[in-house]
Amino acid sequence: MAEGDVTVDMLQRVPPDLLQKYQQFAVVNTQPHREMAVVEQLSRQGYEPYCPRVLRRTSHARRLRDILKPLFPGYVFVALDPAIQQWSPIGSTFGVRRIVKAGDRPALLDGGFIDALKARELEGAVVRPENPYEIGDSVQFVSNAFEGVVAKIVALKDADRIVVMLELLHRPVAFTTDVRAVRPLAP
């Protein structure tokens, strides 16, 4: 063994919270609607999979229900250190299409991204940040064809979409836009 090589025995002596701090995640592409089955299969194989989910409101037979759905449909993240763990069995797991790769090795995602998602979880669902705007607020467009135009917010769609009322050709027009395209006007 060369000087500076890390052995499995050495890693077992490192506190788990320190190891997790520097963890990386492989991105696994799944078959449609098979994310949770893949999570279960990979857990059985000894991996640490993670599938962030959000609450989505669905309507079926005139009934509204909130259902946990994957935040990234078709993808699961797996904690992985390719220097220590074998990653090739992940590709043959039932429900997995392929491992996202950079060349011939898995493309690894920094653990900080996953930690940030987990920090925003509440009862198993990733909670979106609150919308900084309210109905009735005046905003000014900072990008797109309406740059510089002032509008009033008439509805909030999602955490990142708003409906504004513009005056175009002397008529009020409702327009849906991304919150990043506008900035609040000082009251």
Tab-separated table of C-alpha atoms in Angstrom:
chain	number	residue	atom	x	y	z
A	1	MET	CA	0.000	0.000	0.000
A	2	ALA	CA	1.365	3.423	-0.971
A	3	GLU	CA	1.679	6.267	1.468
A	4	GLY	CA	-1.537	8.333	1.633
A	5	ASP	CA	-3.822	5.492	0.502
A	6	VAL	CA	-7.106	5.287	2.390
A	7	THR	CA	-8.207	1.868	3.599
A	8	VAL	CA	-11.694	0.668	4.521
A	9	ASP	CA	-10.437	0.170	8.092
A	10	MET	CA	-9.426	3.842	8.242
A	11	LEU	CA	-12.846	4.944	7.019
A	12	GLN	CA	-14.594	2.822	9.633
A	13	ARG	CA	-12.779	4.818	12.320
A	14	VAL	CA	-13.939	8.176	10.903
A	15	PRO	CA	-17.077	9.487	12.669
A	16	PRO	CA	-20.148	8.894	10.424
A	17	ASP	CA	-21.255	12.535	10.648
A	18	LEU	CA	-17.899	13.642	9.218
A	19	LEU	CA	-18.114	11.114	6.393
A	20	GLN	CA	-21.639	12.234	5.571
A	21	LYS	CA	-20.482	15.848	5.413
A	22	TYR	CA	-18.260	14.992	2.425
A	23	GLN	CA	-20.624	12.498	0.825
A	24	GLN	CA	-21.266	12.534	-2.895
A	25	PHE	CA	-24.315	11.228	-4.719
A	26	ALA	CA	-24.665	9.384	-7.998
A	27	VAL	CA	-27.692	10.325	-10.096
A	28	VAL	CA	-29.748	7.324	-11.196
A	29	ASN	CA	-32.291	7.547	-14.020
A	30	THR	CA	-35.319	5.332	-13.347
A	31	GLN	CA	-38.123	3.943	-15.434
A	32	PRO	CA	-41.273	6.104	-15.359
A	33	HIS	CA	-43.062	6.104	-11.975
A	34	ARG	CA	-40.591	3.570	-10.506
A	35	GLU	CA	-38.625	5.921	-8.227
A	36	MET	CA	-39.863	4.511	-4.924
A	37	ALA	CA	-39.436	0.904	-6.096
A	38	VAL	CA	-35.832	1.728	-7.029
A	39	VAL	CA	-35.277	3.333	-3.608
A	40	GLU	CA	-36.530	0.141	-1.952
A	41	GLN	CA	-34.385	-2.134	-4.150
A	42	LEU	CA	-31.227	-0.072	-3.633
A	43	SER	CA	-31.800	0.018	0.137
A	44	ARG	CA	-31.976	-3.789	0.146
A	45	GLN	CA	-28.634	-3.870	-1.660
A	46	GLY	CA	-27.006	-1.762	1.058
A	47	TYR	CA	-26.948	1.596	-0.736
A	48	GLU	CA	-28.316	4.863	0.682
A	49	PRO	CA	-30.798	6.135	-1.933
A	50	TYR	CA	-32.699	9.403	-1.665
A	51	CYS	CA	-35.743	10.500	-3.631
A	52	PRO	CA	-36.863	14.022	-2.680
A	53	ARG	CA	-40.633	14.398	-2.931
A	54	VAL	CA	-43.105	17.291	-2.895
A	55	LEU	CA	-46.825	17.450	-2.215
A	56	ARG	CA	-48.852	17.817	-5.391
A	57	ARG	CA	-52.583	18.421	-5.439
A	58	THR	CA	-54.359	16.041	-7.807
A	59	SER	CA	-57.955	15.803	-8.850
A	60	HIS	CA	-59.620	12.484	-9.574
A	61	ALA	CA	-63.356	11.866	-9.741
A	62	ARG	CA	-63.970	15.422	-8.476
A	63	ARG	CA	-61.912	14.813	-5.347
A	64	LEU	CA	-58.819	16.800	-4.502
A	65	ARG	CA	-55.961	14.960	-2.804
A	66	ASP	CA	-52.438	15.907	-1.838
A	67	ILE	CA	-50.037	13.194	-2.997
A	68	LEU	CA	-46.277	12.886	-2.513
A	69	LYS	CA	-44.639	12.953	-5.943
A	70	PRO	CA	-40.929	12.988	-6.846
A	71	LEU	CA	-39.399	16.453	-7.047
A	72	PHE	CA	-37.258	15.161	-9.940
A	73	PRO	CA	-39.461	12.611	-11.771
A	74	GLY	CA	-37.408	9.750	-13.143
A	75	TYR	CA	-34.372	10.344	-10.914
A	76	VAL	CA	-33.054	9.016	-7.595
A	77	PHE	CA	-29.842	10.010	-5.811
A	78	VAL	CA	-27.553	7.385	-4.273
A	79	ALA	CA	-24.835	8.146	-1.704
A	80	LEU	CA	-21.710	6.719	-3.279
A	81	ASP	CA	-17.956	6.733	-2.998
A	82	PRO	CA	-16.759	5.029	-6.201
A	83	ALA	CA	-13.296	4.503	-4.706
A	84	ILE	CA	-14.777	2.242	-2.016
A	85	GLN	CA	-18.195	1.061	-3.208
A	86	GLN	CA	-19.025	-0.892	-6.314
A	87	TRP	CA	-21.454	1.095	-8.394
A	88	SER	CA	-22.016	-1.249	-11.325
A	89	PRO	CA	-24.786	-3.267	-9.529
A	90	ILE	CA	-26.883	-0.103	-9.389
A	91	GLY	CA	-27.249	-0.175	-13.186
A	92	SER	CA	-28.774	-3.664	-13.166
A	93	THR	CA	-31.232	-2.926	-10.353
A	94	PHE	CA	-34.888	-3.534	-11.242
A	95	GLY	CA	-36.440	-0.216	-12.330
A	96	VAL	CA	-33.155	1.539	-13.172
A	97	ARG	CA	-32.637	2.758	-16.730
A	98	ARG	CA	-29.064	3.957	-16.313
A	99	ILE	CA	-26.620	5.777	-14.079
A	100	VAL	CA	-25.865	9.319	-15.224
A	101	LYS	CA	-22.166	9.248	-16.123
A	102	ALA	CA	-19.296	11.534	-16.971
A	103	GLY	CA	-17.270	9.397	-19.337
A	104	ASP	CA	-17.142	5.861	-17.952
A	105	ARG	CA	-17.652	6.831	-14.279
A	106	PRO	CA	-20.766	8.007	-12.439
A	107	ALA	CA	-21.295	11.767	-12.468
A	108	LEU	CA	-21.249	12.692	-8.798
A	109	LEU	CA	-23.341	15.394	-7.193
A	110	ASP	CA	-22.036	17.266	-4.156
A	111	GLY	CA	-23.652	16.191	-0.892
A	112	GLY	CA	-24.362	19.834	-0.022
A	113	PHE	CA	-27.147	19.904	-2.607
A	114	ILE	CA	-28.838	16.857	-1.062
A	115	ASP	CA	-28.312	18.235	2.461
A	116	ALA	CA	-30.055	21.460	1.402
A	117	LEU	CA	-33.029	19.466	0.086
A	118	LYS	CA	-33.212	17.378	3.263
A	119	ALA	CA	-33.065	20.534	5.395
A	120	ARG	CA	-36.222	21.800	3.648
A	121	GLU	CA	-38.175	18.581	4.238
A	122	LEU	CA	-41.253	18.604	6.420
A	123	GLU	CA	-43.099	15.312	7.028
A	124	GLY	CA	-41.383	13.646	4.059
A	125	ALA	CA	-41.999	16.465	1.581
A	126	VAL	CA	-39.608	19.157	0.414
A	127	VAL	CA	-41.247	22.484	1.201
A	128	ARG	CA	-40.902	25.255	-1.333
A	129	PRO	CA	-39.768	28.646	-0.067
A	130	GLU	CA	-42.502	31.179	0.487
A	131	ASN	CA	-43.299	33.556	-2.332
A	132	PRO	CA	-41.897	37.001	-1.481
A	133	TYR	CA	-44.785	38.745	-3.260
A	134	GLU	CA	-48.404	39.380	-2.332
A	135	ILE	CA	-51.463	40.139	-4.440
A	136	GLY	CA	-51.647	43.878	-5.064
A	137	ASP	CA	-47.859	44.462	-4.987
A	138	SER	CA	-46.398	46.599	-7.772
A	139	VAL	CA	-43.441	45.134	-9.640
A	140	GLN	CA	-41.178	46.224	-12.469
A	141	PHE	CA	-39.908	43.886	-15.172
A	142	VAL	CA	-36.117	43.552	-15.213
A	143	SER	CA	-35.831	41.143	-18.132
A	144	ASN	CA	-37.692	39.982	-21.263
A	145	ALA	CA	-39.578	42.189	-23.753
A	146	PHE	CA	-41.353	44.093	-20.947
A	147	GLU	CA	-38.147	45.367	-19.306
A	148	GLY	CA	-38.904	48.579	-17.370
A	149	VAL	CA	-42.705	48.129	-17.484
A	150	VAL	CA	-44.554	48.415	-14.166
A	151	ALA	CA	-47.357	45.945	-13.389
A	152	LYS	CA	-49.551	44.912	-10.465
A	153	ILE	CA	-49.719	41.334	-9.139
A	154	VAL	CA	-53.222	39.863	-9.429
A	155	ALA	CA	-52.527	36.202	-8.570
A	156	LEU	CA	-49.810	33.898	-7.225
A	157	LYS	CA	-49.445	30.673	-9.234
A	158	ASP	CA	-46.565	28.718	-7.677
A	159	ALA	CA	-43.531	29.627	-5.624
A	160	ASP	CA	-41.891	30.928	-8.804
A	161	ARG	CA	-44.809	32.101	-11.021
A	162	ILE	CA	-47.047	35.136	-10.675
A	163	VAL	CA	-49.870	36.692	-12.703
A	164	VAL	CA	-49.530	40.416	-13.305
A	165	MET	CA	-51.849	42.967	-14.884
A	166	LEU	CA	-50.253	45.067	-17.628
A	167	GLU	CA	-51.608	48.000	-19.570
A	168	LEU	CA	-51.091	47.165	-23.255
A	169	LEU	CA	-52.690	49.191	-26.073
A	170	HIS	CA	-54.857	50.954	-23.476
A	171	ARG	CA	-56.296	47.659	-22.271
A	172	PRO	CA	-55.538	45.646	-19.121
A	173	VAL	CA	-53.900	42.305	-19.950
A	174	ALA	CA	-53.175	39.475	-17.491
A	175	PHE	CA	-49.747	37.942	-17.995
A	176	THR	CA	-48.095	34.982	-16.217
A	177	THR	CA	-44.371	35.363	-15.572
A	178	ASP	CA	-41.483	33.996	-13.584
A	179	VAL	CA	-40.699	35.877	-10.342
A	180	ARG	CA	-37.071	36.233	-11.491
A	181	ALA	CA	-38.238	38.469	-14.361
A	182	VAL	CA	-39.504	41.170	-11.978
A	183	ARG	CA	-38.362	43.141	-8.949
A	184	PRO	CA	-40.549	44.730	-6.277
A	185	LEU	CA	-41.149	48.457	-6.447
A	186	ALA	CA	-40.563	50.422	-3.264
A	187	PRO	CA	-43.903	51.433	-1.683
